[in-house]
Tab-separated table of C-alpha atoms in Angstrom:
chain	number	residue	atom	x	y	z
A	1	UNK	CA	38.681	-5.510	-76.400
A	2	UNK	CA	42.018	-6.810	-76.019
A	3	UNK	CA	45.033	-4.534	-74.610
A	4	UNK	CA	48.365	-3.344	-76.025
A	5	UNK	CA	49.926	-6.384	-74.159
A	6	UNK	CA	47.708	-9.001	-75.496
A	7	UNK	CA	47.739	-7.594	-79.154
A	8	UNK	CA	51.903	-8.043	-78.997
A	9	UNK	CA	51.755	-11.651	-77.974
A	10	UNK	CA	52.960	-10.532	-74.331
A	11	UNK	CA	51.645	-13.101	-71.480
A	12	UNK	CA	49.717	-11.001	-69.025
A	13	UNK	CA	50.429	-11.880	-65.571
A	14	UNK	CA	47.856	-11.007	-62.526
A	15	UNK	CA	48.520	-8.799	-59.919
A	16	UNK	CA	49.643	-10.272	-56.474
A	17	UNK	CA	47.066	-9.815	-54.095
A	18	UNK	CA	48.227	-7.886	-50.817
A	19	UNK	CA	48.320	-9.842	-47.830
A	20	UNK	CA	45.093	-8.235	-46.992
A	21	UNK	CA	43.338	-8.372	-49.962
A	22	UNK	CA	44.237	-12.028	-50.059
A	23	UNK	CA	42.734	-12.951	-46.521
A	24	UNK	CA	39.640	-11.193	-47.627
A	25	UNK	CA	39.765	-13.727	-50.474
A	26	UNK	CA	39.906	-16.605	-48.264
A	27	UNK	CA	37.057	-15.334	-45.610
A	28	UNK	CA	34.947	-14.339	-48.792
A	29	UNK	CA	35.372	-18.397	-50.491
A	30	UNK	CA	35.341	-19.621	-46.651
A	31	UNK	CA	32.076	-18.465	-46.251
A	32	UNK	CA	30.748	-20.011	-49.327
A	33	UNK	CA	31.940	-22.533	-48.613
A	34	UNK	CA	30.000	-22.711	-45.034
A	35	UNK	CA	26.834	-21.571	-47.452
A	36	UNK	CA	27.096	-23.961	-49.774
A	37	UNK	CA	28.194	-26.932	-48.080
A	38	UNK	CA	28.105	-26.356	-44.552
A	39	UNK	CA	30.841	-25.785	-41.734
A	40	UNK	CA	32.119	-29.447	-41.346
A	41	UNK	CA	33.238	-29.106	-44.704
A	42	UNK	CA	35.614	-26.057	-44.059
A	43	UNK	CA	39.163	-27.236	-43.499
A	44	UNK	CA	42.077	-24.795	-44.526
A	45	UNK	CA	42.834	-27.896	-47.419
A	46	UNK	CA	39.502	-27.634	-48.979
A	47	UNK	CA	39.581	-24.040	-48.088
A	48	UNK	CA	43.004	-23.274	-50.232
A	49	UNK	CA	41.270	-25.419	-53.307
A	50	UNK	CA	38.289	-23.640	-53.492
A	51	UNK	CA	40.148	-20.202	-53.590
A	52	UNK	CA	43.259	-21.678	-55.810
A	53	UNK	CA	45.991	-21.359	-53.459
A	54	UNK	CA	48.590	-23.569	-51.989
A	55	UNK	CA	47.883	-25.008	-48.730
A	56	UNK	CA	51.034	-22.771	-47.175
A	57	UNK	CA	49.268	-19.796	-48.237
A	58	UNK	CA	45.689	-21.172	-45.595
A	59	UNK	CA	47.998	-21.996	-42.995
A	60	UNK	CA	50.106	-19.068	-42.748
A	61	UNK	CA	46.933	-16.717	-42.629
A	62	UNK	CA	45.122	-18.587	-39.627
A	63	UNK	CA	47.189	-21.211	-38.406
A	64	UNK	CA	44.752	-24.401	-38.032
A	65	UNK	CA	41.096	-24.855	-38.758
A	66	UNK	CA	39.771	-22.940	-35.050
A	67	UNK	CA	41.621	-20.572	-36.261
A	68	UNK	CA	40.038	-20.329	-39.457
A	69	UNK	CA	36.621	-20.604	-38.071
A	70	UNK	CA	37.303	-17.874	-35.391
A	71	UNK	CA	38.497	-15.259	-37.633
A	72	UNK	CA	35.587	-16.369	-39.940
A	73	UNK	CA	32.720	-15.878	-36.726
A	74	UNK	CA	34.150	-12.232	-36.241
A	75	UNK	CA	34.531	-11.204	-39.792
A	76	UNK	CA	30.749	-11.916	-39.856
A	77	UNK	CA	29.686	-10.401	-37.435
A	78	UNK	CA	31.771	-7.355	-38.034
A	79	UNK	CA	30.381	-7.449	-41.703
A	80	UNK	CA	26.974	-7.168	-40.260
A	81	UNK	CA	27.190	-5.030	-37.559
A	82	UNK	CA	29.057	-2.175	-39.988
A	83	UNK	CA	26.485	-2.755	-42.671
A	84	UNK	CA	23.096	-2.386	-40.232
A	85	UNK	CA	25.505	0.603	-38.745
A	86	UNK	CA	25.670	2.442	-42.204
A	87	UNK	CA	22.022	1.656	-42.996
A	88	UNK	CA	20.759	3.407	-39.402
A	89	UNK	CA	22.860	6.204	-39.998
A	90	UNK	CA	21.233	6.838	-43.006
A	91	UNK	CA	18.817	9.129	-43.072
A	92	UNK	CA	16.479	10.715	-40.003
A	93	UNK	CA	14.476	8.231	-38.283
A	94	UNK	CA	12.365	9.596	-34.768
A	95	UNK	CA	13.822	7.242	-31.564
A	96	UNK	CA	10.714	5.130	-31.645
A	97	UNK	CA	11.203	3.740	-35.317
A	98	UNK	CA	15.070	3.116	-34.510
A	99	UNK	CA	14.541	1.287	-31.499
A	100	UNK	CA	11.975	-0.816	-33.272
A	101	UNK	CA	14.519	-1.507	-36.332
A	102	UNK	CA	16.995	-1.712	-34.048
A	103	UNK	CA	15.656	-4.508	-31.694
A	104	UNK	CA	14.271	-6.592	-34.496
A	105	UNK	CA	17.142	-6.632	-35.982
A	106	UNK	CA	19.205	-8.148	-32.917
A	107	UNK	CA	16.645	-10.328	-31.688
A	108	UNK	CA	16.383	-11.482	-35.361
A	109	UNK	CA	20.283	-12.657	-34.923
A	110	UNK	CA	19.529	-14.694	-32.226
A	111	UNK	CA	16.184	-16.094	-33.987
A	112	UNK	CA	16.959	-17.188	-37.191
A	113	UNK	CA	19.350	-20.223	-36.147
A	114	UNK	CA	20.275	-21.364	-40.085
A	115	UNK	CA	22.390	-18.479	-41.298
A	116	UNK	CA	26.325	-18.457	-41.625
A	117	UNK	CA	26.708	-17.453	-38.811
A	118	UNK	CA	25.177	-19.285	-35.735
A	119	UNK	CA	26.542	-22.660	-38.677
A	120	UNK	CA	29.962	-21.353	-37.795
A	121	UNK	CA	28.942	-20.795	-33.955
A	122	UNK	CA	28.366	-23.751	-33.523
A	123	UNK	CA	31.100	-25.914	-35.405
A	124	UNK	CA	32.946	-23.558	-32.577
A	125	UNK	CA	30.467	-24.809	-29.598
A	126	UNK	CA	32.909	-25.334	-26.376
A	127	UNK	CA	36.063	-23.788	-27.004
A	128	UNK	CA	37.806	-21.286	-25.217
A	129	UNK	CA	38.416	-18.814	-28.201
A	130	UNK	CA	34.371	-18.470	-28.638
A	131	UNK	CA	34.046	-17.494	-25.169
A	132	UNK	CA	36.917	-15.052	-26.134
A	133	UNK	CA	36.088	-13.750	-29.131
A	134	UNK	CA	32.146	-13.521	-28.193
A	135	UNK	CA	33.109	-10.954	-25.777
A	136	UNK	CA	34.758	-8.964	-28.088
A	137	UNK	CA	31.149	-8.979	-30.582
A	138	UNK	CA	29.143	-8.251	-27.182
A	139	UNK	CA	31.449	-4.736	-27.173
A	140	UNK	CA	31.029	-3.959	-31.062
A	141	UNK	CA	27.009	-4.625	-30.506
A	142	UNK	CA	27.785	-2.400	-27.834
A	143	UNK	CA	29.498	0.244	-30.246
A	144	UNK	CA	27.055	-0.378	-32.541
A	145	UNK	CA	23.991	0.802	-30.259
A	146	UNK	CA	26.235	4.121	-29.557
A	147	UNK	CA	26.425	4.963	-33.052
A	148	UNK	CA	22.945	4.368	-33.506
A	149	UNK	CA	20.991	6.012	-30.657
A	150	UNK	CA	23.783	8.968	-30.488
A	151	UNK	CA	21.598	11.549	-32.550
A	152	UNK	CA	18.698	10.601	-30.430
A	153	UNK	CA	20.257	11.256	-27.183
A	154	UNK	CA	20.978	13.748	-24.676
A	155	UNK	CA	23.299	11.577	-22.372
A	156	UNK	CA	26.921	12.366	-22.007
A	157	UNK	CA	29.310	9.730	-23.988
A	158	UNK	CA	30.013	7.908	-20.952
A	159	UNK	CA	26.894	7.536	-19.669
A	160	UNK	CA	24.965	6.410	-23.175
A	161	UNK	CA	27.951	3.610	-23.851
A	162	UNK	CA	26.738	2.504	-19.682
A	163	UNK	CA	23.249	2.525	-21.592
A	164	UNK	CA	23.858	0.616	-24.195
A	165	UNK	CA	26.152	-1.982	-22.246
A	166	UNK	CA	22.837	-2.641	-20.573
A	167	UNK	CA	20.796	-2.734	-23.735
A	168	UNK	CA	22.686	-5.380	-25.291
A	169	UNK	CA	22.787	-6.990	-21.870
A	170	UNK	CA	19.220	-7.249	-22.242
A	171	UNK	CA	19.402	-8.051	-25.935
A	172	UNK	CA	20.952	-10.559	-24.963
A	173	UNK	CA	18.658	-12.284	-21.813
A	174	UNK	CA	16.063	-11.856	-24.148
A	175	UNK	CA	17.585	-13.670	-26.894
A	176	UNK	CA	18.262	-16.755	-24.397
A	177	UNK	CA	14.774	-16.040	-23.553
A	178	UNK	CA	13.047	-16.399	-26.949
A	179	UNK	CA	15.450	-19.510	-27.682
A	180	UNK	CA	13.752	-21.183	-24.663
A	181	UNK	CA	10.336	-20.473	-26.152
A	182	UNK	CA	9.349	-17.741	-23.456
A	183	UNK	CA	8.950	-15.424	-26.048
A	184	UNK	CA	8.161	-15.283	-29.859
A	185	UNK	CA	10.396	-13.254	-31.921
A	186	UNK	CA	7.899	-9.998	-32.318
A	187	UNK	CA	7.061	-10.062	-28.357
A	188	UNK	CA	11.140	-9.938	-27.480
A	189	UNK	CA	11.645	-7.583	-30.373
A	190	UNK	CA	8.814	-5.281	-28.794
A	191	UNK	CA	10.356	-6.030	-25.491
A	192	UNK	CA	13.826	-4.872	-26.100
A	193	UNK	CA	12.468	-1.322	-28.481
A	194	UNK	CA	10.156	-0.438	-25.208
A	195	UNK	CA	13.250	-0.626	-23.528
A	196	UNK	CA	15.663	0.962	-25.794
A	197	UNK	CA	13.295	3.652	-25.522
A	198	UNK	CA	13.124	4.198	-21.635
A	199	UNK	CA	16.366	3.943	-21.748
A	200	UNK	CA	17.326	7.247	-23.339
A	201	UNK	CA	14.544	9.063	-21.942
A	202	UNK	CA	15.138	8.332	-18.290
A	203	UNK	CA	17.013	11.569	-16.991
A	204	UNK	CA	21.307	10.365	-15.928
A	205	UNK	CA	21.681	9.938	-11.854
């Protein structure tokens, strides 16, 4: 059906995206673009083509390519952490079926090595903003695991978040671990729940 505008001859013109909206544009074609083709192919040129924009309009959101790519490694990760967040919070669950979800789905993270993710990781491999910005996904896992195990505990704030720092310290050890081959997947997923698990039961110091 066509509108008032269209039916007078009048040229409709589309809205200018915010500043925000358009950056979530250029993550959103970035990433398919890292799905489709694979990170080696993502340059803020081929980037700005795929989403229809000048090449100014890349480069003044993120600068040069690592820039592109590390924006790109946390909006992932954000992504996923807030949408496993909204699932566990959905819903009652008992403690022992949460810290089994919960520790398969980290130590899935670090298993499956082909999605977008650990492809954008990598093109990163050896620069100084990973090691920066990894930290910063270490303390949202970190947030995450609050938000998660909060109904299920009876630990002041404080001492849960020293909990969790832990947990995901261990999430992460075994991770390292299962890349080795020490573990499979299901033995450092069962692992990390048995240990979720003691954690929140053991009485504070």
């Amino acid at each position: 059906m066509k509108n008032n505008a269209q039916e007078n001859g009048e040229q409709v013109t589309p809205r200018r995206l915010s500043k925000a909206e358009r950056r979530h544009q250029l993550l959103d074609t970035a990433l398919l673009i890292v799905r489709e083709e694979g990170a080696d192919r993502l340059t803020l040129g081929h980037l700005a083509a795929r989403a229809g924009v000048s090449k100014p309009v890349a480069y003044d959101h993120f600068g040069t390519r690592s820039g592109l790519l590390i924006e790109l490694y946390r909006w992932i990760d954000v992504e996923r952490v807030n949408a496993f967040r909204e699932v566990m919070t959905t819903g009652e669950r008992s403690l022992e079926e949460c810290a089994r979800v919960l520790a398969a789905a980290y130590i899935h993270c670090a298993a499956d090595k082909t999605d977008e993710f650990h492809a954008v990781g990598a093109a990163l491999a050896g620069s100084e903003e990973k090691a920066q910005v990894f930290q910063e996904l270490l303390d949202n896992s970190v947030q995450m695991f609050v938000s998660v195990l909060k109904p299920h505990s009876t630990l002041s704030a404080a001492e849960l978040e020293r909990r969790c720092i832990g947990l995901v310290g261990a999430g992460e050890a075994l991770s390292a671990a299962l890349v080795r081959g020490t573990f499979n997947e299901a033995e450092a997923a069962g692992v990390l729940a048995s240990l979720i698990q003691g954690g929140l039961r053991s009485p504070p110091r």
